[in-house]
Short mmCIF file of C-alpha atoms and ligand atoms in Angstrom, two decimals:
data_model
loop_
_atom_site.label_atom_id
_atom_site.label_comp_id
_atom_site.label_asym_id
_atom_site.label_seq_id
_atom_site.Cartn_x
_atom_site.Cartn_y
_atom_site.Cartn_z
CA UNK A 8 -30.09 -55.40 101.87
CA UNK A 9 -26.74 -53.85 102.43
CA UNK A 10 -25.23 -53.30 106.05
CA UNK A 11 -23.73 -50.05 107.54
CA UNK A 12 -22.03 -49.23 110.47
CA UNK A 13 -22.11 -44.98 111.04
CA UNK A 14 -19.48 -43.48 113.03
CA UNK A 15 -20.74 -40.26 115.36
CA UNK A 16 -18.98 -38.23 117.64
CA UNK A 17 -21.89 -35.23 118.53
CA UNK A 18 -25.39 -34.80 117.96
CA UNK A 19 -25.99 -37.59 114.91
CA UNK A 20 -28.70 -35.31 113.00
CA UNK A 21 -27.44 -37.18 110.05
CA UNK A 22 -27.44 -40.57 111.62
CA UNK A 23 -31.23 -39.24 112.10
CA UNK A 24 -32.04 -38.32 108.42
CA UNK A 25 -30.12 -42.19 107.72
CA UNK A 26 -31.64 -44.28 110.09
CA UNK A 27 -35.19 -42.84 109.29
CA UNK A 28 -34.34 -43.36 104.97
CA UNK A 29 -33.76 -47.17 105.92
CA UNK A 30 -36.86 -47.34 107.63
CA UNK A 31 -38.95 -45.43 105.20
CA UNK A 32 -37.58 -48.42 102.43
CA UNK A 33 -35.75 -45.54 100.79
CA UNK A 34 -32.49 -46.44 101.49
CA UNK A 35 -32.42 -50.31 101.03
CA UNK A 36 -29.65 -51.05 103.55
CA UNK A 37 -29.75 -51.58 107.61
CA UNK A 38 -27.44 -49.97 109.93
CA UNK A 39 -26.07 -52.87 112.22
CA UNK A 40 -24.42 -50.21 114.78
CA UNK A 41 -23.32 -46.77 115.29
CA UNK A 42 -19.97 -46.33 117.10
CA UNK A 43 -18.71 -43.00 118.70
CA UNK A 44 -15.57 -41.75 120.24
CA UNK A 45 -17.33 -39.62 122.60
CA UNK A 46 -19.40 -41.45 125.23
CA UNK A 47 -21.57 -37.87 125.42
CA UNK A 48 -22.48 -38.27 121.79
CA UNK A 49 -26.24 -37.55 121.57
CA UNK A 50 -26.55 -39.70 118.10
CA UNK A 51 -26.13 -42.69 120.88
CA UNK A 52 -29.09 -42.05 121.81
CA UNK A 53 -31.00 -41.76 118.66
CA UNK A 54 -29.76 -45.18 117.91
CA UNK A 55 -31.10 -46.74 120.78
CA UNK A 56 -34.32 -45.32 119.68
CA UNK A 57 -33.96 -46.59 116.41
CA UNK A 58 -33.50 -49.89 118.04
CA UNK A 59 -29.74 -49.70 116.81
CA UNK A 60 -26.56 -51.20 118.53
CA UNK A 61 -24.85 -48.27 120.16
CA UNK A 62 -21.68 -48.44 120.92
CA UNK A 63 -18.49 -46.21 122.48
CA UNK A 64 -15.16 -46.60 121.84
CA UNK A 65 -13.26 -43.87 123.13
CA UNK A 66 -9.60 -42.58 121.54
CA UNK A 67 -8.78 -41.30 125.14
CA UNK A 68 -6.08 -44.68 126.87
CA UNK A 69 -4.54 -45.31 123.24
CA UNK A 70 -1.37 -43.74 122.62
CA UNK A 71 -1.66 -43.36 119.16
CA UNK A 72 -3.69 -43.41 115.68
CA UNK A 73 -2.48 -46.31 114.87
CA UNK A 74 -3.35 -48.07 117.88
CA UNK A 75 -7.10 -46.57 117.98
CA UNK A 76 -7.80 -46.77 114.28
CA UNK A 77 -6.65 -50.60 114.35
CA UNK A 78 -9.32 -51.42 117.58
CA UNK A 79 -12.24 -49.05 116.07
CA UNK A 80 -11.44 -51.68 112.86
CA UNK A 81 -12.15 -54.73 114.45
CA UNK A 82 -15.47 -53.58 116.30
CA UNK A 83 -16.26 -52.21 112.79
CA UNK A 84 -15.37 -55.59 110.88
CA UNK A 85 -17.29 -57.37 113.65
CA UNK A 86 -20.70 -56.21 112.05
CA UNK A 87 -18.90 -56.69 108.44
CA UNK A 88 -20.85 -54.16 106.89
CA UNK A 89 -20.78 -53.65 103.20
CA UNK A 90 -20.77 -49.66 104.02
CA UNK A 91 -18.82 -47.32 106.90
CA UNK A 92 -20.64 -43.62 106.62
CA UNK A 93 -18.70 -41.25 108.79
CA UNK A 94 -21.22 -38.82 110.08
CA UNK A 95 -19.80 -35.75 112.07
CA UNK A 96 -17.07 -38.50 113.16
CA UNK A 97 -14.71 -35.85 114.20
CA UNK A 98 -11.16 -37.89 113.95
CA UNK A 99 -8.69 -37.64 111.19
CA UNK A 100 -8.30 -41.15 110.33
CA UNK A 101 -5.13 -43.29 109.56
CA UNK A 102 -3.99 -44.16 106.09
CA UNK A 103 -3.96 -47.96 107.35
CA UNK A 104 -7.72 -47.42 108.60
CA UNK A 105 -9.08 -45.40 104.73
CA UNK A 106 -7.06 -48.38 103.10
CA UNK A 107 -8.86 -50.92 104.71
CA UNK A 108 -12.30 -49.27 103.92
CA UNK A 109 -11.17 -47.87 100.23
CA UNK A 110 -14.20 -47.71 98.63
CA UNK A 111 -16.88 -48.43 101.21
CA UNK A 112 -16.31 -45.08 103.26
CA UNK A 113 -18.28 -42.06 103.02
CA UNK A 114 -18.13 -38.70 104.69
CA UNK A 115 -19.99 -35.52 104.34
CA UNK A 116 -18.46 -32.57 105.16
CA UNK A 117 -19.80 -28.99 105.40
CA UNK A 118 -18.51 -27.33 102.89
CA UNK A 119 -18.16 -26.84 98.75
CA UNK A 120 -15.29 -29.59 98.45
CA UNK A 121 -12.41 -28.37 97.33
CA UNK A 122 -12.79 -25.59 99.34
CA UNK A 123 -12.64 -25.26 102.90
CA UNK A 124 -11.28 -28.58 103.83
CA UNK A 125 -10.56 -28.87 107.91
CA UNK A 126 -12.89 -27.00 110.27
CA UNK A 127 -14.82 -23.51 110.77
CA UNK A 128 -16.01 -24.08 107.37
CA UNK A 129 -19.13 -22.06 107.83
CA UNK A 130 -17.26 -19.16 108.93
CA UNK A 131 -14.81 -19.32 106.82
CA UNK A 132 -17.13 -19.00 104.03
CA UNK A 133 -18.44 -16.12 105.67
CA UNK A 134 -15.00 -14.40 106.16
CA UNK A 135 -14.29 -14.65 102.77
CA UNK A 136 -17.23 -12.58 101.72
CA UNK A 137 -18.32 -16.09 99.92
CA UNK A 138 -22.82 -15.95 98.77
CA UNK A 139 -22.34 -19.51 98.10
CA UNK A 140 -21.89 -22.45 100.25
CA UNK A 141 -22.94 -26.19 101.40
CA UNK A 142 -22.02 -29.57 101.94
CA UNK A 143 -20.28 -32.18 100.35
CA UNK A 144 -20.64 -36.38 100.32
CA UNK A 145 -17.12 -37.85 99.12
CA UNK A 146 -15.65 -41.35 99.32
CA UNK A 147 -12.34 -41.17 101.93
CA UNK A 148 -8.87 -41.41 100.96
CA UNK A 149 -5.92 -40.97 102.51
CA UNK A 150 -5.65 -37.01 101.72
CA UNK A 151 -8.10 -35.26 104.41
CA UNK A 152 -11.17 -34.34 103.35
CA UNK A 153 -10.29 -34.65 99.48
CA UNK A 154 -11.80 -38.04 98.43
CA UNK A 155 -13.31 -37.95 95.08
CA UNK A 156 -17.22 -35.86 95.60
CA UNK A 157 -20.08 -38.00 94.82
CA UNK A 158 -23.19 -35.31 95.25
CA UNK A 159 -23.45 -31.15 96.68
CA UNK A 160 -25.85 -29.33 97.97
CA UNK A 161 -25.27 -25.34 98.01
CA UNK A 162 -27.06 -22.63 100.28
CA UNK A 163 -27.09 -19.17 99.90
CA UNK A 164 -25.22 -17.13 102.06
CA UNK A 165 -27.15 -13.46 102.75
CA UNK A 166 -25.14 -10.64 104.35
CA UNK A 167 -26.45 -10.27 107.87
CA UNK A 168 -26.08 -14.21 108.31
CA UNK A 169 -24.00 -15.53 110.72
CA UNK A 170 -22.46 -19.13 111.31
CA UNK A 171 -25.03 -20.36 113.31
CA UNK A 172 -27.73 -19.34 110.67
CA UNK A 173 -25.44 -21.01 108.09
CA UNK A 174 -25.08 -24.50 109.46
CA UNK A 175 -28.68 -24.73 110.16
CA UNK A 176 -29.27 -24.16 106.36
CA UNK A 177 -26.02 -26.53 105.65
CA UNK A 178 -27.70 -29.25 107.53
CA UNK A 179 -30.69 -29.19 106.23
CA UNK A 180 -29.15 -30.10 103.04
CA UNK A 181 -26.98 -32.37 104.28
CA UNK A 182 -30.01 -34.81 105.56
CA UNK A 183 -31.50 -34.41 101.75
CA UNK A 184 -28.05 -35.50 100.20
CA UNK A 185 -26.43 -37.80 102.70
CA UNK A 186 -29.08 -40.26 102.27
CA UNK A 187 -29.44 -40.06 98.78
CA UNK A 188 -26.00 -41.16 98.09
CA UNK A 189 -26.29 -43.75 101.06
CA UNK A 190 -29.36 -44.87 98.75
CA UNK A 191 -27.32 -45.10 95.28
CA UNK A 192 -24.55 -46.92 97.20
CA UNK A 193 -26.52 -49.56 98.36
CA UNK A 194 -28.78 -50.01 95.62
CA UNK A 195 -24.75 -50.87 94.17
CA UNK A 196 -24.81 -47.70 91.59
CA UNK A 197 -22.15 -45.87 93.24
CA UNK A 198 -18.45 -47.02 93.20
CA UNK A 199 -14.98 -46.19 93.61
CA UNK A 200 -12.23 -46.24 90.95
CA UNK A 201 -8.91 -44.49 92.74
CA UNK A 202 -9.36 -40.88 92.41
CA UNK A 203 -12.74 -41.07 90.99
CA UNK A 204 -16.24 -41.44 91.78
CA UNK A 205 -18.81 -43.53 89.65
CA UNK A 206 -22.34 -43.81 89.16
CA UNK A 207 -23.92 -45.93 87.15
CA UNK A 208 -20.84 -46.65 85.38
CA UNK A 209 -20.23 -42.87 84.67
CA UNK A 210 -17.19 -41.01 86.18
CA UNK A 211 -18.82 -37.95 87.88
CA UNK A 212 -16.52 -34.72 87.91
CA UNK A 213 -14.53 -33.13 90.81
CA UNK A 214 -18.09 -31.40 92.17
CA UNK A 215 -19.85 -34.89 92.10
CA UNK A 216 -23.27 -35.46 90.78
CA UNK A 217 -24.96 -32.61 88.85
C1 GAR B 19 -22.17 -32.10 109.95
O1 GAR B 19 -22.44 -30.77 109.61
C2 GAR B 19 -21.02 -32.63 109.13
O2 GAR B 19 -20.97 -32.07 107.85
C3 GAR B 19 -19.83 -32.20 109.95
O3 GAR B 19 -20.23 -32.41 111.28
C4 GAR B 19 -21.63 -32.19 111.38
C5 GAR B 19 -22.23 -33.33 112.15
O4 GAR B 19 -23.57 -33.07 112.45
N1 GAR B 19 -18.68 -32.98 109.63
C6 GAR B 19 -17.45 -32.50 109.63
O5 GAR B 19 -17.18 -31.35 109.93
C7 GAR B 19 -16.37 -33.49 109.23
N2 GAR B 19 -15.14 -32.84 109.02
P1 GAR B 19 -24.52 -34.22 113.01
O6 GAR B 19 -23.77 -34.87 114.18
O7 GAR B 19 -25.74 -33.50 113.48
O8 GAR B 19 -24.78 -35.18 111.89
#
């Protein structure tokens, strides 16, 4: 049984789709505590349901990354969990912090990795006149949002849609794929080698998993 910490920083809808995959058995890990930088954060909540150690540490009082990124280590470390899944945790994190973590860090973000790194993703995609989108689940490095892809989802985007309608249908993939690769990590398929992604010994290619 592998141990995860999830960092938050809104509403924690994929903290939901985790917490419930660990309880259903389908994810054979435990999360030990989810931490957030915003004390408002409803995915606090939802891990008090869950029964979860919820806990706030907030970036506001430290005067820098490095300062913040080096406390939110040791309340991670103090649950040593084999597994730190960043879910909407919306801080760009020090290279210090993704070092310490290489290879036991996970993000999803809401987009086709490579494209549309940063925010406004949804859109974005819209702007550029793009039918295709979704959501990614990459390891972290040290280059922002461009850690090697491990699975995709993609949505169709129709003409009248707008962002709203899009990152409904985003996250709706996003608590299908987050969990699955949550599950291959912990049932130890899924590693890191540098630049790539690997499961079950294979290298998977820049768009993860297919
Ligand atoms: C998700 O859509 C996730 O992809 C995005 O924040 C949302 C969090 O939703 N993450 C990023 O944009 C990271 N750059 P949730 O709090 O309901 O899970």
């Amino acid at each position: 049984m592998k141990s995860i910490v999830v960092l938050i920083s809104g509403s924690g809808s994929n903290l939901q789709a985790i917490l419930d995959a660990c309880s259903a058995g389908f994810i054979p890990g435990q999360v030990k505590a989810v931490i957030s930088n915003k004390a408002a954060a409803f995915g606090l909540k939802r891990a008090e349901t869950a029964g979860v150690a919820a806990q706030v540490l907030s970036h506001k009082g430290y005067d820098n990354r490095e300062d913040y990124d080096a406390a939110l280590v040791q309340l991670i470390d103090s649950h040593q969990p084999d597994l730190v899944v960043l879910a909407g945790f919306m801080r760009i994190l020090t290279p210090a912090f993704v070092a310490h973590y290489q290879g036991r860090l996970l993000n999803i973000h809401p987009s086709l990795l490579p494209k549309y790194q940063g925010l406004n993703t949804h859109q974005r995609a819209i702007e550029a006149g793009d039918s295709e989108h979704g959501c990614s689940v990459h390891f972290v490095t040290a280059e922002l949002d461009g850690g090697p892809v491990v699975l995709q989802a993609k949505v169709p985007i129709f003409p009248e849609d707008d962002a709203e309608l899009v990152a409904a249908r985003v996250h709706e993939q996003e608590h299908r794929i987050y969990p699955l690769v949550v599950r291959w990590f912990c049932q130890q398929r899924l590693q890191q080698s540098a630049d790539q992604a690997l499961l079950d010994g294979q290298v998977l290619s820049e768009y993860g998993y297919a």
